[in-house]
């Protein structure tokens, strides 16, 4: 069967652009036992993929070389099934190569239950998807968020951050978020953040001191560096830090910045805990139950930017890398 896919065409010279990719024809093999033919409906894009272009293999996937097809999470529809687990028309989430029609082992699909048929497809790549599960795991299991907490989320308008803000609000906490543009700060307010600020408007410590004059109980960190140092100054006695990511430090090699003031952890008996969401699958049923309930109750919403047309995936990826998104960047492949 004929399909088409996005391949890396050349290594970027400077910032990654749409021109660094090409759309190429692809052949999909005949189905074997236990396999399904799927069509991509929505494709979620991750900025982190950029780190792997021409780079080494990482825990999140292999290095991407010329001619390779990147992969990220997508919502697919089953077109044909040689598996007893899936029928034609079923919807599922999978780590999807950037290929419009593809063959997948049934075991690599996570079914979207029939009772979620009314939920917009994009939500399965945001609040109900991987970024949502990451935020839920960090906020609930490792952060132990409580209604009485004052919580600070860095990188709060990003994929994980926008979910972390909303989940903490759904629990009833007071939430402070930081982001990198006035539009993103406005988005944080719309998501319910009690206080939101632009991290470009001053030093991290000045801005956080102003936003949280009475201190913090919990810091959910997506960014690291200056934000982490500032939060360590502002946490109350017994405060908690959850290390989800360190976006400000990626690619900096030996120039990485650590928290020079980590001794604050001694004086105020702070706890800092890193986590990897992939080791927490046992929490998924709780996440799905809570997030679906909050979504139906209007307590949370999917935050995403949609670009229409699978062939525009390279353009969407370049736009994501230059900050042209609000929440998750998603390509709609329904044309
Ligand atoms: N622990 C896990 O299992 C796990 C799982 C998934 C993701 N992660 C990590 O979680 C983090 C968030 O992921 P995501 O998918 O939400 O990524 P994302 O949408 O790209 O968000 C990351 C945000 O970090 C902010 N940022 C980057 N550099 C910054 C700097 N120098 N100062 C302040 N803010 C900066 C950017 O916000 P502004 O544009 O607003 O400045 C960006 O939106 C990443 O670090 C990722 O690697 C961890």
Coordinates of N, CA, C and O in Angstrom, one line a residue, residues 139-209:
X139 N 3.3 15.9 39.9 CA 2.5 16.7 40.8 C 1.9 15.9 41.9 O 1.9 16.2 43.1
X140 N 1.3 14.7 41.6 CA 0.5 13.9 42.6 C 1.5 13.0 43.4 O 1.5 13.0 44.6
X141 N 2.2 12.1 42.6 CA 3.0 11.1 43.3 C 4.2 11.7 44.0 O 4.5 11.4 45.1
X142 N 5.0 12.5 43.2 CA 6.3 12.9 43.8 C 6.2 14.3 44.5 O 6.9 14.6 45.4
X143 N 5.2 15.1 44.0 CA 5.0 16.4 44.7 C 4.0 16.3 45.8 O 4.0 17.2 46.7
X144 N 3.1 15.3 45.8 CA 2.1 15.2 46.9 C 1.3 16.5 47.1 O 1.1 16.9 48.2
X145 N 0.9 17.1 45.9 CA 0.2 18.4 46.0 C -1.0 18.3 46.9 O -1.8 17.4 46.8
X146 N -1.2 19.4 47.7 CA -2.4 19.5 48.6 C -3.1 20.8 48.3 O -2.4 21.8 47.9
X147 N -4.3 20.9 48.7 CA -5.1 22.1 48.5 C -4.5 23.3 49.2 O -4.6 24.5 48.7
X148 N -3.9 23.1 50.3 CA -3.3 24.2 51.1 C -1.9 24.7 50.6 O -1.4 25.6 51.1
X149 N -1.4 24.0 49.6 CA -0.1 24.4 49.1 C 0.0 25.6 48.2 O -1.0 25.9 47.4
X150 N 1.1 26.3 48.2 CA 1.4 27.3 47.2 C 2.4 26.7 46.3 O 3.5 26.3 46.8
X151 N 2.1 26.5 45.0 CA 2.9 25.7 44.1 C 3.4 26.7 43.0 O 2.7 27.5 42.5
X152 N 4.7 26.5 42.7 CA 5.3 27.3 41.6 C 5.6 26.3 40.5 O 6.3 25.3 40.7
X153 N 5.2 26.6 39.2 CA 5.5 25.8 38.1 C 6.4 26.6 37.1 O 5.9 27.7 36.7
X154 N 7.6 26.1 36.8 CA 8.4 26.8 35.7 C 8.1 26.2 34.4 O 7.6 25.0 34.3
X155 N 8.3 26.9 33.3 CA 8.0 26.4 32.0 C 6.5 26.1 31.9 O 6.0 25.1 31.3
X156 N 5.7 27.0 32.6 CA 4.3 26.6 32.9 C 3.4 26.7 31.7 O 2.3 26.1 31.7
X157 N 3.8 27.3 30.6 CA 2.9 27.3 29.4 C 3.3 26.2 28.4 O 2.6 26.1 27.4
X158 N 4.3 25.4 28.7 CA 4.7 24.3 27.8 C 3.7 23.1 28.0 O 2.7 23.2 28.7
X159 N 4.0 22.1 27.2 CA 3.1 20.9 27.2 C 2.9 20.3 28.6 O 1.8 20.2 29.1
X160 N 4.0 20.0 29.3 CA 3.8 19.5 30.7 C 3.4 20.6 31.7 O 2.5 20.4 32.5
X161 N 4.0 21.8 31.6 CA 3.7 22.8 32.5 C 2.2 23.2 32.5 O 1.6 23.4 33.6
X162 N 1.6 23.3 31.3 CA 0.2 23.8 31.3 C -0.7 22.7 31.9 O -1.8 23.1 32.5
X163 N -0.3 21.4 31.9 CA -1.1 20.4 32.6 C -0.8 20.5 34.1 O -1.7 20.4 34.9
X164 N 0.5 20.7 34.4 CA 0.8 20.8 35.9 C 0.0 21.9 36.6 O -0.5 21.7 37.7
X165 N -0.1 23.1 35.9 CA -0.8 24.2 36.5 C -2.3 23.8 36.7 O -2.9 24.0 37.7
X166 N -2.9 23.2 35.7 CA -4.3 22.9 35.7 C -4.6 21.8 36.8 O -5.6 21.9 37.5
X167 N -3.7 20.8 36.9 CA -3.9 19.7 37.8 C -3.8 20.3 39.3 O -4.6 19.9 40.1
X168 N -2.8 21.1 39.5 CA -2.7 21.7 40.8 C -3.9 22.5 41.2 O -4.4 22.5 42.3
X169 N -4.4 23.3 40.2 CA -5.6 24.1 40.4 C -6.8 23.1 40.7 O -7.7 23.4 41.6
X170 N -6.9 22.0 40.0 CA -8.0 21.1 40.2 C -8.0 20.5 41.6 O -9.1 20.3 42.2
X171 N -6.8 20.4 42.2 CA -6.7 19.9 43.6 C -7.1 21.0 44.6 O -7.4 20.8 45.7
X172 N -7.0 22.3 44.1 CA -7.4 23.4 44.9 C -6.2 24.2 45.4 O -6.4 25.1 46.3
X173 N -5.0 23.9 44.9 CA -3.8 24.7 45.4 C -3.8 26.1 44.8 O -4.5 26.4 43.9
X174 N -2.9 26.9 45.4 CA -2.6 28.3 44.9 C -1.4 28.1 44.0 O -0.4 27.5 44.3
X175 N -1.6 28.6 42.7 CA -0.6 28.2 41.7 C 0.0 29.5 41.1 O -0.7 30.4 40.7
X176 N 1.4 29.5 41.0 CA 2.1 30.5 40.4 C 2.8 29.9 39.2 O 3.4 28.8 39.3
X177 N 2.8 30.6 38.0 CA 3.4 30.0 36.8 C 4.3 31.0 36.1 O 4.0 32.2 36.2
X178 N 5.4 30.6 35.5 CA 6.2 31.5 34.7 C 6.3 31.0 33.3 O 6.3 29.8 33.0
X179 N 6.4 32.0 32.4 CA 6.5 31.6 30.9 C 7.2 32.8 30.3 O 7.5 33.8 30.9
X180 N 7.5 32.6 28.9 CA 8.5 33.5 28.3 C 7.9 34.5 27.4 O 8.7 35.2 26.6
X181 N 6.6 34.8 27.4 CA 6.0 35.9 26.6 C 4.7 36.4 27.2 O 4.1 35.6 28.0
X182 N 4.3 37.6 26.8 CA 3.0 38.1 27.4 C 1.8 37.2 27.0 O 0.9 37.0 27.8
X183 N 1.9 36.7 25.8 CA 0.8 35.8 25.4 C 0.7 34.5 26.3 O -0.4 34.1 26.7
X184 N 1.9 34.0 26.6 CA 1.9 32.8 27.4 C 1.5 33.1 28.8 O 0.8 32.3 29.5
X185 N 1.8 34.3 29.3 CA 1.4 34.7 30.7 C -0.1 34.8 30.7 O -0.7 34.4 31.7
X186 N -0.6 35.4 29.6 CA -2.1 35.5 29.6 C -2.8 34.1 29.6 O -3.8 33.9 30.2
X187 N -2.2 33.2 28.8 CA -2.7 31.8 28.8 C -2.7 31.2 30.2 O -3.7 30.6 30.6
X188 N -1.6 31.5 30.9 CA -1.6 30.9 32.3 C -2.7 31.4 33.2 O -3.3 30.7 34.0
X189 N -3.0 32.7 33.0 CA -4.2 33.3 33.7 C -5.5 32.6 33.3 O -6.3 32.3 34.2
X190 N -5.6 32.4 32.0 CA -6.9 31.7 31.5 C -7.0 30.3 32.1 O -8.0 29.8 32.3
X191 N -5.8 29.7 32.3 CA -5.8 28.3 32.9 C -6.1 28.3 34.4 O -6.1 27.2 35.0
X192 N -6.1 29.4 35.0 CA -6.5 29.5 36.4 C -5.3 29.8 37.3 O -5.5 29.8 38.5
X193 N -4.1 30.1 36.8 CA -3.0 30.4 37.7 C -3.4 31.6 38.5 O -3.9 32.6 37.9
X194 N -3.1 31.6 39.8 CA -3.4 32.8 40.6 C -2.4 33.9 40.3 O -2.8 35.1 40.4
X195 N -1.2 33.6 40.0 CA -0.2 34.6 39.6 C 0.6 34.0 38.5 O 1.0 32.8 38.5
X196 N 0.9 34.9 37.5 CA 1.7 34.4 36.4 C 2.7 35.6 36.0 O 2.3 36.7 36.1
X197 N 3.9 35.2 35.6 CA 4.9 36.3 35.3 C 5.7 35.8 34.1 O 5.9 34.6 33.8
X198 N 6.3 36.8 33.4 CA 7.2 36.6 32.3 C 8.6 36.5 32.8 O 9.1 37.5 33.4
X199 N 9.3 35.4 32.6 CA 10.6 35.2 33.2 C 11.7 36.1 32.6 O 12.8 36.2 33.1
X200 N 11.3 36.8 31.5 CA 12.2 37.7 30.9 C 12.2 39.1 31.5 O 13.0 40.0 31.2
X201 N 11.2 39.3 32.4 CA 11.0 40.7 33.0 C 11.9 41.1 34.2 O 11.7 42.1 34.8
X202 N 12.9 40.2 34.5 CA 13.8 40.5 35.6 C 14.5 39.3 36.0 O 14.5 38.3 35.3
X203 N 15.2 39.3 37.1 CA 15.9 38.1 37.6 C 14.9 37.2 38.2 O 13.8 37.6 38.7
X204 N 15.2 35.9 38.1 CA 14.2 34.9 38.6 C 13.9 35.1 40.0 O 12.7 35.0 40.4
X205 N 14.9 35.5 40.9 CA 14.6 35.6 42.3 C 13.8 36.8 42.6 O 12.8 36.8 43.3
X206 N 14.0 38.0 41.9 CA 13.2 39.2 42.1 C 11.7 38.9 41.7 O 10.8 39.2 42.5
X207 N 11.6 38.2 40.6 CA 10.2 38.0 40.1 C 9.5 37.0 41.0 O 8.3 37.2 41.3
X208 N 10.2 36.0 41.5 CA 9.5 35.0 42.3 C 9.2 35.6 43.7 O 8.1 35.3 44.3
X209 N 10.1 36.4 44.2 CA 9.9 37.0 45.5 C 8.6 37.9 45.4 O 7.8 37.9 46.3

